[in-house]
Short mmCIF file of C-alpha atoms and ligand atoms in Angstrom, two decimals:
data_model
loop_
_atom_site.label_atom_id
_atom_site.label_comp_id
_atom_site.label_asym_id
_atom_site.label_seq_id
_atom_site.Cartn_x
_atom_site.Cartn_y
_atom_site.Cartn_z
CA UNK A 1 35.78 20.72 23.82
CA UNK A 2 33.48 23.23 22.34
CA UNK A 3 34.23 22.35 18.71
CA UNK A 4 33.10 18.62 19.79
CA UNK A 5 30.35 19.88 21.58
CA UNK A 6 28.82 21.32 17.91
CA UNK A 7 30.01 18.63 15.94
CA UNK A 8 27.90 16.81 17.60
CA UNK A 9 24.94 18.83 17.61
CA UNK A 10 25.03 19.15 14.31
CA UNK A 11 25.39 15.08 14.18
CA UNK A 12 22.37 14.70 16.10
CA UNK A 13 20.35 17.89 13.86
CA UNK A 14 21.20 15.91 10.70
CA UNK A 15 20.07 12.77 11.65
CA UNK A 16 16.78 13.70 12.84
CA UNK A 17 16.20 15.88 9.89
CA UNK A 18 17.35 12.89 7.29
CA UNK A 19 14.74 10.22 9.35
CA UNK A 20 11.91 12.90 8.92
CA UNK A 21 12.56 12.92 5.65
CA UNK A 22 12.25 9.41 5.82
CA UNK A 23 9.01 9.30 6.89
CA UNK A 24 7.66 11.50 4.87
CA UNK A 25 8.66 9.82 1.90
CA UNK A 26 6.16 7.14 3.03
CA UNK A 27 3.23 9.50 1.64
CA UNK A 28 1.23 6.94 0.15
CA UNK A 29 -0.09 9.09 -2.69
CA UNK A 30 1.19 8.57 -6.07
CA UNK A 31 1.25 5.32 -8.41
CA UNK A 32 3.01 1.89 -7.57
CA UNK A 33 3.23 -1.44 -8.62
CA UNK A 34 2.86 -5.03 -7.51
CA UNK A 35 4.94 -8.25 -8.13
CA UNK A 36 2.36 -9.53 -10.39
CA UNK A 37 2.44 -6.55 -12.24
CA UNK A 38 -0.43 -5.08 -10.83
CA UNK A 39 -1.07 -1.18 -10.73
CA UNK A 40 -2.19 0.95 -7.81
CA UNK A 41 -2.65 4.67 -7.67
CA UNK A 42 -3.49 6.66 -4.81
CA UNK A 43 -4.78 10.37 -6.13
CA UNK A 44 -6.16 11.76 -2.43
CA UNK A 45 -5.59 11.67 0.70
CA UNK A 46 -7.44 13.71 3.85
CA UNK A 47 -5.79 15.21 7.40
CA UNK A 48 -7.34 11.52 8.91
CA UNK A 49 -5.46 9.69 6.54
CA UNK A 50 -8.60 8.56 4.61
CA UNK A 51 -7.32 8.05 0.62
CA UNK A 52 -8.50 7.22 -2.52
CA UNK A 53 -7.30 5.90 -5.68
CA UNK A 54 -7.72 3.43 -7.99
CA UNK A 55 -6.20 -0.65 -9.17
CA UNK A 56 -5.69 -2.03 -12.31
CA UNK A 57 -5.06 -6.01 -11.63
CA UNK A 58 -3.31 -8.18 -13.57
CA UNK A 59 -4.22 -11.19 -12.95
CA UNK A 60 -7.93 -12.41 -11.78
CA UNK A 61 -9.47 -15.95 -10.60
CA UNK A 62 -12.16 -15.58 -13.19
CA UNK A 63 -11.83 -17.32 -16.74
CA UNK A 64 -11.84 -15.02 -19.95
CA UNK A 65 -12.57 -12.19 -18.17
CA UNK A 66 -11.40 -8.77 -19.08
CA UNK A 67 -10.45 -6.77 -16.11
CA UNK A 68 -11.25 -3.06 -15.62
CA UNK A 69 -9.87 -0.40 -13.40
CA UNK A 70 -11.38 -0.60 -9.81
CA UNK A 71 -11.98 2.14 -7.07
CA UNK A 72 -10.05 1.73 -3.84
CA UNK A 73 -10.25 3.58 -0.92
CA UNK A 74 -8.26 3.33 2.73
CA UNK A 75 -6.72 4.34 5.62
CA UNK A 76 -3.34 5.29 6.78
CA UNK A 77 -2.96 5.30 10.36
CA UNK A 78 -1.70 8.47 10.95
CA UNK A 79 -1.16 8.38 14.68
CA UNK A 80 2.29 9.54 15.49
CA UNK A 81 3.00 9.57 11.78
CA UNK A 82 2.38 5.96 11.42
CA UNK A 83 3.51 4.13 8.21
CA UNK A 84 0.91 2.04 8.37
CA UNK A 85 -2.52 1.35 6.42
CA UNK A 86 -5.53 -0.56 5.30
CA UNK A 87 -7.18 -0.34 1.49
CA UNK A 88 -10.13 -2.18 -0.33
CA UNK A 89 -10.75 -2.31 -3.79
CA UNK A 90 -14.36 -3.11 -5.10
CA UNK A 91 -13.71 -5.05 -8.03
CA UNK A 92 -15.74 -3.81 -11.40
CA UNK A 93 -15.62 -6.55 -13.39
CA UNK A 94 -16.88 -9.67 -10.38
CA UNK A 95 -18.48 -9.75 -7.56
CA UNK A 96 -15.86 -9.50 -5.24
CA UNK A 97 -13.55 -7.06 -2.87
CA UNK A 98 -10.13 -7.68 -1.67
CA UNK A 99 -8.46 -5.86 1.28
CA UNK A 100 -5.19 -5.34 2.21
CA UNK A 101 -3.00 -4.20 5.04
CA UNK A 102 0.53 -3.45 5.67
CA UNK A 103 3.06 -0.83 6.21
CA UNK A 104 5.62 1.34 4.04
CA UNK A 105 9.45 1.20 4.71
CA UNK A 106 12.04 3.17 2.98
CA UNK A 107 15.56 1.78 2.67
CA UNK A 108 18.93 3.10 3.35
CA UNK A 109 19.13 4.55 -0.10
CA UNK A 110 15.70 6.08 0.50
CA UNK A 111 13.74 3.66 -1.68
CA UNK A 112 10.11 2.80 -0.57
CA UNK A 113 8.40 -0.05 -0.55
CA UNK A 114 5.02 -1.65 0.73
CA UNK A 115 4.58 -4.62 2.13
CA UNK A 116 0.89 -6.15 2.40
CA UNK A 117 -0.83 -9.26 2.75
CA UNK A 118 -4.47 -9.70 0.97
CA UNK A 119 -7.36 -11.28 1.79
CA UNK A 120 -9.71 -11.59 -1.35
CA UNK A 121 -13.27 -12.51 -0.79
CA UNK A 122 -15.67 -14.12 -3.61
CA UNK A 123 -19.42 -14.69 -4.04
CA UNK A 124 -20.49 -18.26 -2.78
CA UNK A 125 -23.57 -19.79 -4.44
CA UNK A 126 -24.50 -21.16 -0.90
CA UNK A 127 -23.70 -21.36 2.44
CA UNK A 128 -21.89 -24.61 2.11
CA UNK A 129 -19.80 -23.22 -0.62
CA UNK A 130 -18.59 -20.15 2.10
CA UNK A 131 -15.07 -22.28 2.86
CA UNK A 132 -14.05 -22.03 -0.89
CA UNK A 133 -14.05 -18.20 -1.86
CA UNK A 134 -11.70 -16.28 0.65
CA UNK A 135 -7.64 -16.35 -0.13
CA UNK A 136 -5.21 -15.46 1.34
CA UNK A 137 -1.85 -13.63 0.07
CA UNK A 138 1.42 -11.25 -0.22
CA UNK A 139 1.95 -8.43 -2.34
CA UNK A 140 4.69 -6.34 -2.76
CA UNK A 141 4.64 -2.50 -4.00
CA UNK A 142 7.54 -0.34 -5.43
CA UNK A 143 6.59 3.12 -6.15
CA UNK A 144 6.65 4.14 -10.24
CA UNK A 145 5.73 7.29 -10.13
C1 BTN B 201 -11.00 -11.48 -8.84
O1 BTN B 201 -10.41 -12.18 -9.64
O2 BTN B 201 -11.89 -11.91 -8.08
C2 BTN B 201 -10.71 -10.01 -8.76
C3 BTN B 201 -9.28 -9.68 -8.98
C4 BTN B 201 -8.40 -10.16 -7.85
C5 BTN B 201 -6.93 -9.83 -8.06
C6 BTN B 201 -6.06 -10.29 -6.89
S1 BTN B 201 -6.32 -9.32 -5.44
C7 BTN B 201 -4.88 -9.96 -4.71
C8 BTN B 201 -3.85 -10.13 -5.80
N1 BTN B 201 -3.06 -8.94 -5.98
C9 BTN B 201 -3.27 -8.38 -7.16
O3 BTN B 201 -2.69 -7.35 -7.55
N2 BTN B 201 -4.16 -9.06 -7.85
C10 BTN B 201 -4.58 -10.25 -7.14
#
């Protein structure tokens, strides 16, 4: 009965140790990629949860237009060691911003991902022209580095 008794315990140590770990794999800091090939690197991030980093894009709605790197900055809600966060990136190259939200999950073999849908917002020439220049979208991350 005894033997069973720390079998068990140690059942129950392991697998709260091995879903810690879990978690903290979802430290959002390092580099990662999109679906569209997109790059995103977070370099900082504060006891709030407040980061910083930067996005590379590889795609864009303008024509013939060279995209640059672009500063992001964001939140991860840190509240009971949340997984999940908000970013914007301020786009150098046009006059626009996109945000996104979403939340990090790590599979069984311990492989994280982030799932996030975008809004991106563009500059309207009037008022009337406001419908055409938000959309709406999923992206995908997988860490690289
Ligand atoms: C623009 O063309 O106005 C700026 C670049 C927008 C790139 C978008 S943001 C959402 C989607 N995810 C990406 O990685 N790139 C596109």
């Amino acid at each position: 009965m005894r033997t069973i008794t720390v079998l068990f315990s140690l059942l129950c140590l392991y697998q709260i140790s091995t879903s810690d770990g879990k978690q903290q794999k979802c430290d959002l800091r390092g580099q990662w990629r999109n679906e569209l090939g997109s790059n995103m690197t977070v370099e900082s991030m504060n006891n709030a949860g407040f980061f910083r980093g930067s996005y590379m894009t590889a795609v864009t709605t303008q024509n013939e237009m060279v995209v640059k790197v672009s500063p992001l900055s964001g939140f991860l809600n840190i509240n009971g060691k949340s997984t999940v966060f908000g970013f914007l990136v301020k786009w150098s190259f046009v006059e626009s911003v996109t945000s996104w939200v979403g939340q990090c999950f790590v599979d069984s073999n311990g492989v994280e991902h982030l799932e996030t849908m975008w809004l991106l917002r563009g500059k309207a020439q009037s008022a009337g022209d406001d419908w055409a220049q938000t959309r709406v979208g999923k992206n995908v991350f997988h860490r690289i580095q």
